[in-house]
Amino acid sequence: MKWQGRRQSSNIDDRRGQGGPRMGAGGFNPMLLGPLLKILFSKTGMILIGVFLVGSFLLGYNPLSLLSGLVGGGEQGFASDTSYAPTAEEEEMASFSATVLADTEDVWNSQLDNYREPTLVLFTGSVSSACGSASSATGPFYCPADEKLYLDLSFFQDMETKLSAGGDFAYAYVIAHEVGHHIQKIMGITDEVHSLRGQVSEKEYNQNSVKLELQADFLAGVWAHHSQQSAGMMESGDLEEALNAANAIGDDRLQKQSSGRVVPDSFTHGTSAQRMKWFKKGFETGDLRLGDTFSAPDL
Ligand SMILES: [Zn+2]
């Protein structure tokens, strides 16, 4: 991918090294005090404290580190990230992400009237969003409530080492997929699907979230199509990288890897074949009107 030297987005909220809602050297997060006290003084809280204390006595672990892990969602407990110094490689990936985001802005500003550009939050460890706090283990996500994308750059490394789905265009596809969720928010599709929760069976709700995910893949493809027509960042092999990533992060493949079984009812993102199909459809046509995964007879 020829991305170097291109415009980088200024819609970046760089929170790397801040470590999210954690008790660090910066002090205790007062927002956590209320809920924490509630938990501590509830019956379950008392039992938990008992378990922690007995456990720490028997096993010799520090109950506070466990507690802070629960509260902060991070693995580093009390450790603060103030010493965080990104490597040259991480800095390059940050520049890369800002460049891809800028390109999605160019494409979507040209495709949609009054496009609202989303913010990309870069974080390390854990982060708090209007959708709650999350750790890096969640993977990249989009929060419709604050219209921000959340990304820990270490996910790209995981894609390469754990999923064999590395490559810059594969990473660009991930960012474009999250931007796709932003497009869905703007178009009111996200709210429509979320309003079904509790109204339809879990199975049906699940099918709708799969369609939402496949549509985000389609939108990532539409971005790649138009990006290619204007900026021309793609090089040979790039499309394969994105398809390989779509293939690697399909629910069937991930499930097989973790449990050895495939349970279609629990899919939330679609199968590898479905993800590749919709990304490709968006990429080949670049036509927003063809992305109605909701009324597609077969996905
Ligand atoms: Zn998604």
PDB file of C-alpha atoms and ligand atoms in Angstrom:
ATOM      1  CA  MET A   1       0.000   0.000   0.000  1.00  0.00           C
ATOM      2  CA  LYS A   2       1.366   3.408  -0.957  1.00  0.00           C
ATOM      3  CA  TRP A   3       0.224   5.420   2.017  1.00  0.00           C
ATOM      4  CA  GLN A   4       3.329   7.348   3.088  1.00  0.00           C
ATOM      5  CA  GLY A   5       3.396  11.090   2.545  1.00  0.00           C
ATOM      6  CA  ARG A   6      -0.375  11.435   2.232  1.00  0.00           C
ATOM      7  CA  ARG A   7      -2.675  13.578   4.328  1.00  0.00           C
ATOM      8  CA  GLN A   8      -3.220  12.410   7.893  1.00  0.00           C
ATOM      9  CA  SER A   9      -6.504  13.011   9.663  1.00  0.00           C
ATOM     10  CA  SER A  10      -6.615  15.466  12.530  1.00  0.00           C
ATOM     11  CA  ASN A  11      -9.607  13.606  13.991  1.00  0.00           C
ATOM     12  CA  ILE A  12      -7.301  11.543  16.182  1.00  0.00           C
ATOM     13  CA  ASP A  13      -7.659  11.349  19.939  1.00  0.00           C
ATOM     14  CA  ASP A  14      -4.370   9.853  21.042  1.00  0.00           C
ATOM     15  CA  ARG A  15      -4.895   8.298  24.465  1.00  0.00           C
ATOM     16  CA  ARG A  16      -2.029   5.858  24.261  1.00  0.00           C
ATOM     17  CA  GLY A  17      -0.259   5.485  27.567  1.00  0.00           C
ATOM     18  CA  GLN A  18      -3.265   6.665  29.530  1.00  0.00           C
ATOM     19  CA  GLY A  19      -4.500   3.181  30.228  1.00  0.00           C
ATOM     20  CA  GLY A  20      -8.203   4.006  30.557  1.00  0.00           C
ATOM     21  CA  PRO A  21     -10.221   3.917  33.775  1.00  0.00           C
ATOM     22  CA  ARG A  22      -7.602   2.402  35.992  1.00  0.00           C
ATOM     23  CA  MET A  23      -6.221   3.271  39.385  1.00  0.00           C
ATOM     24  CA  GLY A  24      -2.850   4.538  38.324  1.00  0.00           C
ATOM     25  CA  ALA A  25      -0.330   6.942  39.752  1.00  0.00           C
ATOM     26  CA  GLY A  26      -2.680   9.697  38.675  1.00  0.00           C
ATOM     27  CA  GLY A  27      -5.019   8.725  41.496  1.00  0.00           C
ATOM     28  CA  PHE A  28      -8.291   6.978  41.969  1.00  0.00           C
ATOM     29  CA  ASN A  29     -10.955   7.647  39.379  1.00  0.00           C
ATOM     30  CA  PRO A  30     -13.780   9.261  41.412  1.00  0.00           C
ATOM     31  CA  MET A  31     -16.368   8.104  38.885  1.00  0.00           C
ATOM     32  CA  LEU A  32     -15.745   4.550  40.030  1.00  0.00           C
ATOM     33  CA  LEU A  33     -16.212   5.308  43.710  1.00  0.00           C
ATOM     34  CA  GLY A  34     -20.045   5.150  43.751  1.00  0.00           C
ATOM     35  CA  PRO A  35     -20.460   1.828  41.960  1.00  0.00           C
ATOM     36  CA  LEU A  36     -17.488   0.369  43.800  1.00  0.00           C
ATOM     37  CA  LEU A  37     -18.910   1.254  47.211  1.00  0.00           C
ATOM     38  CA  LYS A  38     -22.262  -0.179  46.181  1.00  0.00           C
ATOM     39  CA  ILE A  39     -20.613  -3.444  45.240  1.00  0.00           C
ATOM     40  CA  LEU A  40     -18.453  -3.521  48.362  1.00  0.00           C
ATOM     41  CA  PHE A  41     -21.400  -3.062  50.702  1.00  0.00           C
ATOM     42  CA  SER A  42     -23.710  -5.485  48.947  1.00  0.00           C
ATOM     43  CA  LYS A  43     -23.978  -9.075  50.141  1.00  0.00           C
ATOM     44  CA  THR A  44     -22.116 -10.315  47.098  1.00  0.00           C
ATOM     45  CA  GLY A  45     -19.478  -7.703  47.763  1.00  0.00           C
ATOM     46  CA  MET A  46     -18.968  -8.990  51.292  1.00  0.00           C
ATOM     47  CA  ILE A  47     -18.671 -12.538  50.035  1.00  0.00           C
ATOM     48  CA  LEU A  48     -16.252 -11.426  47.327  1.00  0.00           C
ATOM     49  CA  ILE A  49     -14.115  -9.592  49.845  1.00  0.00           C
ATOM     50  CA  GLY A  50     -14.104 -12.717  51.973  1.00  0.00           C
ATOM     51  CA  VAL A  51     -13.055 -14.825  49.024  1.00  0.00           C
ATOM     52  CA  PHE A  52     -10.337 -12.328  48.123  1.00  0.00           C
ATOM     53  CA  LEU A  53      -8.941 -12.219  51.639  1.00  0.00           C
ATOM     54  CA  VAL A  54      -9.057 -15.961  52.223  1.00  0.00           C
ATOM     55  CA  GLY A  55      -7.670 -16.565  48.735  1.00  0.00           C
ATOM     56  CA  SER A  56      -4.857 -14.139  49.258  1.00  0.00           C
ATOM     57  CA  PHE A  57      -4.034 -15.743  52.575  1.00  0.00           C
ATOM     58  CA  LEU A  58      -4.070 -19.283  51.170  1.00  0.00           C
ATOM     59  CA  LEU A  59      -2.478 -18.644  47.820  1.00  0.00           C
ATOM     60  CA  GLY A  60      -0.337 -15.657  48.602  1.00  0.00           C
ATOM     61  CA  TYR A  61      -1.676 -13.326  45.943  1.00  0.00           C
ATOM     62  CA  ASN A  62      -2.388  -9.687  46.467  1.00  0.00           C
ATOM     63  CA  PRO A  63      -6.176  -9.189  46.663  1.00  0.00           C
ATOM     64  CA  LEU A  64      -5.849  -5.531  45.693  1.00  0.00           C
ATOM     65  CA  SER A  65      -4.221  -6.365  42.404  1.00  0.00           C
ATOM     66  CA  LEU A  66      -7.161  -8.642  41.606  1.00  0.00           C
ATOM     67  CA  LEU A  67      -9.618  -5.949  42.573  1.00  0.00           C
ATOM     68  CA  SER A  68      -7.897  -3.299  40.512  1.00  0.00           C
ATOM     69  CA  GLY A  69      -7.844  -5.722  37.606  1.00  0.00           C
ATOM     70  CA  LEU A  70     -11.614  -6.067  37.907  1.00  0.00           C
ATOM     71  CA  VAL A  71     -12.204  -2.357  38.230  1.00  0.00           C
ATOM     72  CA  GLY A  72      -9.773  -1.185  35.609  1.00  0.00           C
ATOM     73  CA  GLY A  73     -10.219  -4.030  33.188  1.00  0.00           C
ATOM     74  CA  GLY A  74      -6.485  -3.889  32.603  1.00  0.00           C
ATOM     75  CA  GLU A  75      -3.891  -6.500  33.213  1.00  0.00           C
ATOM     76  CA  GLN A  76      -1.441  -4.118  34.762  1.00  0.00           C
ATOM     77  CA  GLY A  77      -3.349  -3.427  37.950  1.00  0.00           C
ATOM     78  CA  PHE A  78      -1.987  -0.412  39.731  1.00  0.00           C
ATOM     79  CA  ALA A  79       0.799   0.143  37.266  1.00  0.00           C
ATOM     80  CA  SER A  80       0.493   3.435  35.508  1.00  0.00           C
ATOM     81  CA  ASP A  81       1.354   3.777  31.872  1.00  0.00           C
ATOM     82  CA  THR A  82       3.115   7.100  32.271  1.00  0.00           C
ATOM     83  CA  SER A  83       6.307   5.438  31.145  1.00  0.00           C
ATOM     84  CA  TYR A  84       4.689   4.545  27.824  1.00  0.00           C
ATOM     85  CA  ALA A  85       7.001   5.319  24.953  1.00  0.00           C
ATOM     86  CA  PRO A  86       5.852   4.106  21.563  1.00  0.00           C
ATOM     87  CA  THR A  87       8.339   2.268  19.396  1.00  0.00           C
ATOM     88  CA  ALA A  88       9.144   3.574  15.934  1.00  0.00           C
ATOM     89  CA  GLU A  89       6.974   0.784  14.563  1.00  0.00           C
ATOM     90  CA  GLU A  90       4.004   1.850  16.690  1.00  0.00           C
ATOM     91  CA  GLU A  91       4.459   5.446  15.588  1.00  0.00           C
ATOM     92  CA  GLU A  92       4.438   4.307  12.009  1.00  0.00           C
ATOM     93  CA  MET A  93       1.197   2.390  12.592  1.00  0.00           C
ATOM     94  CA  ALA A  94      -0.313   5.499  14.230  1.00  0.00           C
ATOM     95  CA  SER A  95       0.594   7.580  11.163  1.00  0.00           C
ATOM     96  CA  PHE A  96      -0.726   4.824   8.943  1.00  0.00           C
ATOM     97  CA  SER A  97      -4.076   4.764  10.784  1.00  0.00           C
ATOM     98  CA  ALA A  98      -4.388   8.560  10.580  1.00  0.00           C
ATOM     99  CA  THR A  99      -3.681   8.361   6.841  1.00  0.00           C
ATOM    100  CA  VAL A 100      -6.294   5.652   6.244  1.00  0.00           C
ATOM    101  CA  LEU A 101      -8.816   7.602   8.326  1.00  0.00           C
ATOM    102  CA  ALA A 102      -8.110  10.723   6.242  1.00  0.00           C
ATOM    103  CA  ASP A 103      -8.735   8.709   3.101  1.00  0.00           C
ATOM    104  CA  THR A 104     -12.071   7.424   4.438  1.00  0.00           C
ATOM    105  CA  GLU A 105     -12.975  11.090   5.134  1.00  0.00           C
ATOM    106  CA  ASP A 106     -12.179  12.038   1.538  1.00  0.00           C
ATOM    107  CA  VAL A 107     -14.197   9.156   0.134  1.00  0.00           C
ATOM    108  CA  TRP A 108     -17.236   9.512   2.386  1.00  0.00           C
ATOM    109  CA  ASN A 109     -17.303  13.307   2.059  1.00  0.00           C
ATOM    110  CA  SER A 110     -17.538  12.783  -1.678  1.00  0.00           C
ATOM    111  CA  GLN A 111     -20.161  10.028  -1.418  1.00  0.00           C
ATOM    112  CA  LEU A 112     -22.506  11.444   1.228  1.00  0.00           C
ATOM    113  CA  ASP A 113     -24.022  14.853   1.855  1.00  0.00           C
ATOM    114  CA  ASN A 114     -23.159  16.342   5.246  1.00  0.00           C
ATOM    115  CA  TYR A 115     -20.875  13.518   6.296  1.00  0.00           C
ATOM    116  CA  ARG A 116     -19.887  13.797   9.951  1.00  0.00           C
ATOM    117  CA  GLU A 117     -16.270  12.734  10.300  1.00  0.00           C
ATOM    118  CA  PRO A 118     -15.746  10.323  13.205  1.00  0.00           C
ATOM    119  CA  THR A 119     -12.883  10.512  15.699  1.00  0.00           C
ATOM    120  CA  LEU A 120     -10.358   7.726  15.994  1.00  0.00           C
ATOM    121  CA  VAL A 121      -9.282   7.071  19.582  1.00  0.00           C
ATOM    122  CA  LEU A 122      -5.930   5.321  19.877  1.00  0.00           C
ATOM    123  CA  PHE A 123      -5.454   3.588  23.195  1.00  0.00           C
ATOM    124  CA  THR A 124      -3.296   1.052  24.961  1.00  0.00           C
ATOM    125  CA  GLY A 125      -4.561  -1.501  27.481  1.00  0.00           C
ATOM    126  CA  SER A 126      -8.041  -0.242  28.221  1.00  0.00           C
ATOM    127  CA  VAL A 127     -10.249   2.691  27.356  1.00  0.00           C
ATOM    128  CA  SER A 128     -13.551   4.208  28.369  1.00  0.00           C
ATOM    129  CA  SER A 129     -16.127   5.175  25.777  1.00  0.00           C
ATOM    130  CA  ALA A 130     -19.748   6.281  25.851  1.00  0.00           C
ATOM    131  CA  CYS A 131     -20.504   2.584  25.268  1.00  0.00           C
ATOM    132  CA  GLY A 132     -18.647   1.534  28.426  1.00  0.00           C
ATOM    133  CA  SER A 133     -15.060   0.629  29.072  1.00  0.00           C
ATOM    134  CA  ALA A 134     -13.212  -1.936  27.048  1.00  0.00           C
ATOM    135  CA  SER A 135      -9.861  -3.644  27.064  1.00  0.00           C
ATOM    136  CA  SER A 136      -7.633  -4.321  24.087  1.00  0.00           C
ATOM    137  CA  ALA A 137      -8.895  -7.895  24.094  1.00  0.00           C
ATOM    138  CA  THR A 138     -12.223  -6.619  22.722  1.00  0.00           C
ATOM    139  CA  GLY A 139     -10.521  -5.681  19.491  1.00  0.00           C
ATOM    140  CA  PRO A 140     -11.218  -2.484  17.558  1.00  0.00           C
ATOM    141  CA  PHE A 141     -14.762  -1.187  17.915  1.00  0.00           C
ATOM    142  CA  TYR A 142     -17.055   1.687  17.013  1.00  0.00           C
ATOM    143  CA  CYS A 143     -19.233   3.332  19.653  1.00  0.00           C
ATOM    144  CA  PRO A 144     -22.414   4.780  18.090  1.00  0.00           C
ATOM    145  CA  ALA A 145     -23.134   6.851  21.223  1.00  0.00           C
ATOM    146  CA  ASP A 146     -20.027   9.033  20.862  1.00  0.00           C
ATOM    147  CA  GLU A 147     -19.370   8.330  17.162  1.00  0.00           C
ATOM    148  CA  LYS A 148     -15.792   7.336  17.832  1.00  0.00           C
ATOM    149  CA  LEU A 149     -13.640   4.458  16.635  1.00  0.00           C
ATOM    150  CA  TYR A 150     -11.468   2.792  19.272  1.00  0.00           C
ATOM    151  CA  LEU A 151      -8.263   1.080  18.312  1.00  0.00           C
ATOM    152  CA  ASP A 152      -5.319  -0.409  20.155  1.00  0.00           C
ATOM    153  CA  LEU A 153      -2.623  -0.645  17.507  1.00  0.00           C
ATOM    154  CA  SER A 154      -1.394  -3.927  19.011  1.00  0.00           C
ATOM    155  CA  PHE A 155      -4.445  -5.519  17.337  1.00  0.00           C
ATOM    156  CA  PHE A 156      -2.632  -5.258  14.007  1.00  0.00           C
ATOM    157  CA  GLN A 157       0.253  -7.219  15.440  1.00  0.00           C
ATOM    158  CA  ASP A 158      -2.196  -9.852  16.695  1.00  0.00           C
ATOM    159  CA  MET A 159      -3.715 -10.084  13.242  1.00  0.00           C
ATOM    160  CA  GLU A 160      -0.316 -10.865  11.853  1.00  0.00           C
ATOM    161  CA  THR A 161       0.941 -13.224  14.526  1.00  0.00           C
ATOM    162  CA  LYS A 162      -2.242 -14.916  15.764  1.00  0.00           C
ATOM    163  CA  LEU A 163      -4.493 -14.878  12.701  1.00  0.00           C
ATOM    164  CA  SER A 164      -1.944 -14.890   9.881  1.00  0.00           C
ATOM    165  CA  ALA A 165      -3.848 -11.917   8.485  1.00  0.00           C
ATOM    166  CA  GLY A 166      -1.187  -9.246   8.412  1.00  0.00           C
ATOM    167  CA  GLY A 167      -0.477  -6.605   5.796  1.00  0.00           C
ATOM    168  CA  ASP A 168      -1.183  -2.878   5.636  1.00  0.00           C
ATOM    169  CA  PHE A 169      -4.264  -3.210   3.487  1.00  0.00           C
ATOM    170  CA  ALA A 170      -5.686  -5.786   5.879  1.00  0.00           C
ATOM    171  CA  TYR A 171      -5.291  -3.200   8.656  1.00  0.00           C
ATOM    172  CA  ALA A 172      -6.851  -0.522   6.453  1.00  0.00           C
ATOM    173  CA  TYR A 173      -9.817  -2.836   5.923  1.00  0.00           C
ATOM    174  CA  VAL A 174     -10.274  -3.108   9.692  1.00  0.00           C
ATOM    175  CA  ILE A 175     -10.358   0.695  10.048  1.00  0.00           C
ATOM    176  CA  ALA A 176     -12.674   1.027   7.039  1.00  0.00           C
ATOM    177  CA  HIS A 177     -14.999  -1.603   8.560  1.00  0.00           C
ATOM    178  CA  GLU A 178     -15.302   0.455  11.758  1.00  0.00           C
ATOM    179  CA  VAL A 179     -15.904   3.581   9.661  1.00  0.00           C
ATOM    180  CA  GLY A 180     -18.585   1.490   7.932  1.00  0.00           C
ATOM    181  CA  HIS A 181     -20.332   1.166  11.290  1.00  0.00           C
ATOM    182  CA  HIS A 182     -20.187   4.960  11.533  1.00  0.00           C
ATOM    183  CA  ILE A 183     -21.901   5.279   8.149  1.00  0.00           C
ATOM    184  CA  GLN A 184     -24.604   2.917   9.443  1.00  0.00           C
ATOM    185  CA  LYS A 185     -25.039   5.124  12.509  1.00  0.00           C
ATOM    186  CA  ILE A 186     -25.385   8.232  10.348  1.00  0.00           C
ATOM    187  CA  MET A 187     -27.930   6.466   8.133  1.00  0.00           C
ATOM    188  CA  GLY A 188     -30.007   5.340  11.120  1.00  0.00           C
ATOM    189  CA  ILE A 189     -29.435   1.654  10.396  1.00  0.00           C
ATOM    190  CA  THR A 190     -27.653   0.973  13.688  1.00  0.00           C
ATOM    191  CA  ASP A 191     -30.518   2.401  15.728  1.00  0.00           C
ATOM    192  CA  GLU A 192     -33.027   0.408  13.728  1.00  0.00           C
ATOM    193  CA  VAL A 193     -31.238  -2.855  14.430  1.00  0.00           C
ATOM    194  CA  HIS A 194     -30.621  -2.033  18.079  1.00  0.00           C
ATOM    195  CA  SER A 195     -34.304  -1.208  18.570  1.00  0.00           C
ATOM    196  CA  LEU A 196     -35.112  -4.817  17.703  1.00  0.00           C
ATOM    197  CA  ARG A 197     -33.431  -5.978  20.897  1.00  0.00           C
ATOM    198  CA  GLY A 198     -36.070  -7.510  23.120  1.00  0.00           C
ATOM    199  CA  GLN A 199     -38.669  -7.201  20.320  1.00  0.00           C
ATOM    200  CA  VAL A 200     -37.576 -10.266  18.378  1.00  0.00           C
ATOM    201  CA  SER A 201     -36.101 -13.614  19.335  1.00  0.00           C
ATOM    202  CA  GLU A 202     -32.436 -13.751  20.198  1.00  0.00           C
ATOM    203  CA  LYS A 203     -31.822 -15.784  17.075  1.00  0.00           C
ATOM    204  CA  GLU A 204     -33.456 -13.185  14.867  1.00  0.00           C
ATOM    205  CA  TYR A 205     -31.632 -10.357  16.614  1.00  0.00           C
ATOM    206  CA  ASN A 206     -28.415 -12.233  16.064  1.00  0.00           C
ATOM    207  CA  GLN A 207     -29.147 -12.598  12.347  1.00  0.00           C
ATOM    208  CA  ASN A 208     -29.697  -8.860  12.153  1.00  0.00           C
ATOM    209  CA  SER A 209     -26.393  -8.102  13.820  1.00  0.00           C
ATOM    210  CA  VAL A 210     -24.684 -10.392  11.324  1.00  0.00           C
ATOM    211  CA  LYS A 211     -26.306  -8.375   8.521  1.00  0.00           C
ATOM    212  CA  LEU A 212     -25.090  -5.174  10.156  1.00  0.00           C
ATOM    213  CA  GLU A 213     -21.546  -6.561  10.236  1.00  0.00           C
ATOM    214  CA  LEU A 214     -21.640  -7.769   6.641  1.00  0.00           C
ATOM    215  CA  GLN A 215     -22.907  -4.357   5.575  1.00  0.00           C
ATOM    216  CA  ALA A 216     -19.928  -2.759   7.355  1.00  0.00           C
ATOM    217  CA  ASP A 217     -17.707  -5.088   5.313  1.00  0.00           C
ATOM    218  CA  PHE A 218     -19.538  -3.999   2.161  1.00  0.00           C
ATOM    219  CA  LEU A 219     -19.011  -0.345   3.113  1.00  0.00           C
ATOM    220  CA  ALA A 220     -15.304  -1.028   3.661  1.00  0.00           C
ATOM    221  CA  GLY A 221     -15.259  -2.409   0.127  1.00  0.00           C
ATOM    222  CA  VAL A 222     -17.052   0.682  -1.208  1.00  0.00           C
ATOM    223  CA  TRP A 223     -14.407   2.834   0.478  1.00  0.00           C
ATOM    224  CA  ALA A 224     -11.612   0.786  -1.119  1.00  0.00           C
ATOM    225  CA  HIS A 225     -13.276   1.121  -4.539  1.00  0.00           C
ATOM    226  CA  HIS A 226     -13.475   4.913  -4.432  1.00  0.00           C
ATOM    227  CA  SER A 227     -10.157   5.317  -2.666  1.00  0.00           C
ATOM    228  CA  GLN A 228      -8.577   3.343  -5.447  1.00  0.00           C
ATOM    229  CA  GLN A 229     -10.189   5.571  -8.069  1.00  0.00           C
ATOM    230  CA  SER A 230      -8.892   8.786  -6.510  1.00  0.00           C
ATOM    231  CA  ALA A 231      -5.883   8.224  -4.281  1.00  0.00           C
ATOM    232  CA  GLY A 232      -4.767   4.925  -5.727  1.00  0.00           C
ATOM    233  CA  MET A 233      -3.081   3.616  -2.591  1.00  0.00           C
ATOM    234  CA  MET A 234      -3.511  -0.044  -3.452  1.00  0.00           C
ATOM    235  CA  GLU A 235      -0.758  -2.162  -4.865  1.00  0.00           C
ATOM    236  CA  SER A 236      -0.905  -5.659  -6.239  1.00  0.00           C
ATOM    237  CA  GLY A 237      -1.636  -8.143  -3.481  1.00  0.00           C
ATOM    238  CA  ASP A 238      -3.549  -5.603  -1.395  1.00  0.00           C
ATOM    239  CA  LEU A 239      -6.999  -6.908  -2.269  1.00  0.00           C
ATOM    240  CA  GLU A 240      -5.872 -10.393  -1.305  1.00  0.00           C
ATOM    241  CA  GLU A 241      -4.666  -9.032   2.040  1.00  0.00           C
ATOM    242  CA  ALA A 242      -8.104  -7.609   2.820  1.00  0.00           C
ATOM    243  CA  LEU A 243      -9.876 -10.762   1.677  1.00  0.00           C
ATOM    244  CA  ASN A 244      -7.493 -12.867   3.703  1.00  0.00           C
ATOM    245  CA  ALA A 245      -8.281 -10.735   6.760  1.00  0.00           C
ATOM    246  CA  ALA A 246     -12.041 -11.000   6.121  1.00  0.00           C
ATOM    247  CA  ASN A 247     -11.547 -14.725   5.829  1.00  0.00           C
ATOM    248  CA  ALA A 248      -9.464 -14.954   8.992  1.00  0.00           C
ATOM    249  CA  ILE A 249     -11.838 -12.990  11.194  1.00  0.00           C
ATOM    250  CA  GLY A 250     -15.048 -14.703  10.088  1.00  0.00           C
ATOM    251  CA  ASP A 251     -16.952 -16.115  13.024  1.00  0.00           C
ATOM    252  CA  ASP A 252     -16.849 -19.699  11.767  1.00  0.00           C
ATOM    253  CA  ARG A 253     -13.098 -19.647  11.511  1.00  0.00           C
ATOM    254  CA  LEU A 254     -12.609 -17.947  14.886  1.00  0.00           C
ATOM    255  CA  GLN A 255     -15.008 -20.372  16.546  1.00  0.00           C
ATOM    256  CA  LYS A 256     -13.307 -23.365  15.024  1.00  0.00           C
ATOM    257  CA  GLN A 257     -10.011 -22.053  16.285  1.00  0.00           C
ATOM    258  CA  SER A 258     -11.223 -21.549  19.824  1.00  0.00           C
ATOM    259  CA  SER A 259     -13.633 -24.432  20.321  1.00  0.00           C
ATOM    260  CA  GLY A 260     -13.182 -26.707  17.339  1.00  0.00           C
ATOM    261  CA  ARG A 261     -16.894 -26.392  16.568  1.00  0.00           C
ATOM    262  CA  VAL A 262     -18.994 -24.067  14.448  1.00  0.00           C
ATOM    263  CA  VAL A 263     -22.266 -22.796  15.930  1.00  0.00           C
ATOM    264  CA  PRO A 264     -23.986 -20.619  13.311  1.00  0.00           C
ATOM    265  CA  ASP A 265     -26.612 -19.274  15.729  1.00  0.00           C
ATOM    266  CA  SER A 266     -23.987 -17.540  17.760  1.00  0.00           C
ATOM    267  CA  PHE A 267     -22.386 -15.782  14.805  1.00  0.00           C
ATOM    268  CA  THR A 268     -22.227 -12.044  15.161  1.00  0.00           C
ATOM    269  CA  HIS A 269     -20.035 -11.116  12.200  1.00  0.00           C
ATOM    270  CA  GLY A 270     -20.856 -13.635   9.524  1.00  0.00           C
ATOM    271  CA  THR A 271     -18.853 -16.502   8.110  1.00  0.00           C
ATOM    272  CA  SER A 272     -15.532 -16.057   6.353  1.00  0.00           C
ATOM    273  CA  ALA A 273     -17.180 -16.612   2.978  1.00  0.00           C
ATOM    274  CA  GLN A 274     -19.905 -14.058   3.712  1.00  0.00           C
ATOM    275  CA  ARG A 275     -17.425 -11.436   4.876  1.00  0.00           C
ATOM    276  CA  MET A 276     -15.270 -11.869   1.785  1.00  0.00           C
ATOM    277  CA  LYS A 277     -18.316 -11.825  -0.477  1.00  0.00           C
ATOM    278  CA  TRP A 278     -19.671  -8.519   0.833  1.00  0.00           C
ATOM    279  CA  PHE A 279     -16.323  -6.752   0.960  1.00  0.00           C
ATOM    280  CA  LYS A 280     -15.704  -7.847  -2.615  1.00  0.00           C
ATOM    281  CA  LYS A 281     -19.150  -6.717  -3.734  1.00  0.00           C
ATOM    282  CA  GLY A 282     -18.519  -3.248  -2.317  1.00  0.00           C
ATOM    283  CA  PHE A 283     -15.047  -3.134  -3.807  1.00  0.00           C
ATOM    284  CA  GLU A 284     -16.129  -4.225  -7.271  1.00  0.00           C
ATOM    285  CA  THR A 285     -19.213  -2.019  -7.574  1.00  0.00           C
ATOM    286  CA  GLY A 286     -18.538   0.964  -5.303  1.00  0.00           C
ATOM    287  CA  ASP A 287     -22.316   1.332  -5.398  1.00  0.00           C
ATOM    288  CA  LEU A 288     -23.900   2.143  -2.033  1.00  0.00           C
ATOM    289  CA  ARG A 289     -27.326   1.041  -3.250  1.00  0.00           C
ATOM    290  CA  LEU A 290     -26.166  -2.561  -3.552  1.00  0.00           C
ATOM    291  CA  GLY A 291     -25.316  -2.903   0.133  1.00  0.00           C
ATOM    292  CA  ASP A 292     -28.706  -3.828   1.523  1.00  0.00           C
ATOM    293  CA  THR A 293     -27.672  -6.944   3.388  1.00  0.00           C
ATOM    294  CA  PHE A 294     -31.010  -6.826   5.233  1.00  0.00           C
ATOM    295  CA  SER A 295     -33.159  -7.675   2.243  1.00  0.00           C
ATOM    296  CA  ALA A 296     -30.630  -9.871   0.482  1.00  0.00           C
ATOM    297  CA  PRO A 297     -32.312 -13.262  -0.086  1.00  0.00           C
ATOM    298  CA  ASP A 298     -29.120 -15.106   0.729  1.00  0.00           C
ATOM    299  CA  LEU A 299     -26.096 -13.663   2.406  1.00  0.00           C
TER     300      LEU A 299
HETATM  301 ZN    ZN B   1     -18.022  -4.745  13.054  1.00  0.00          ZN
END
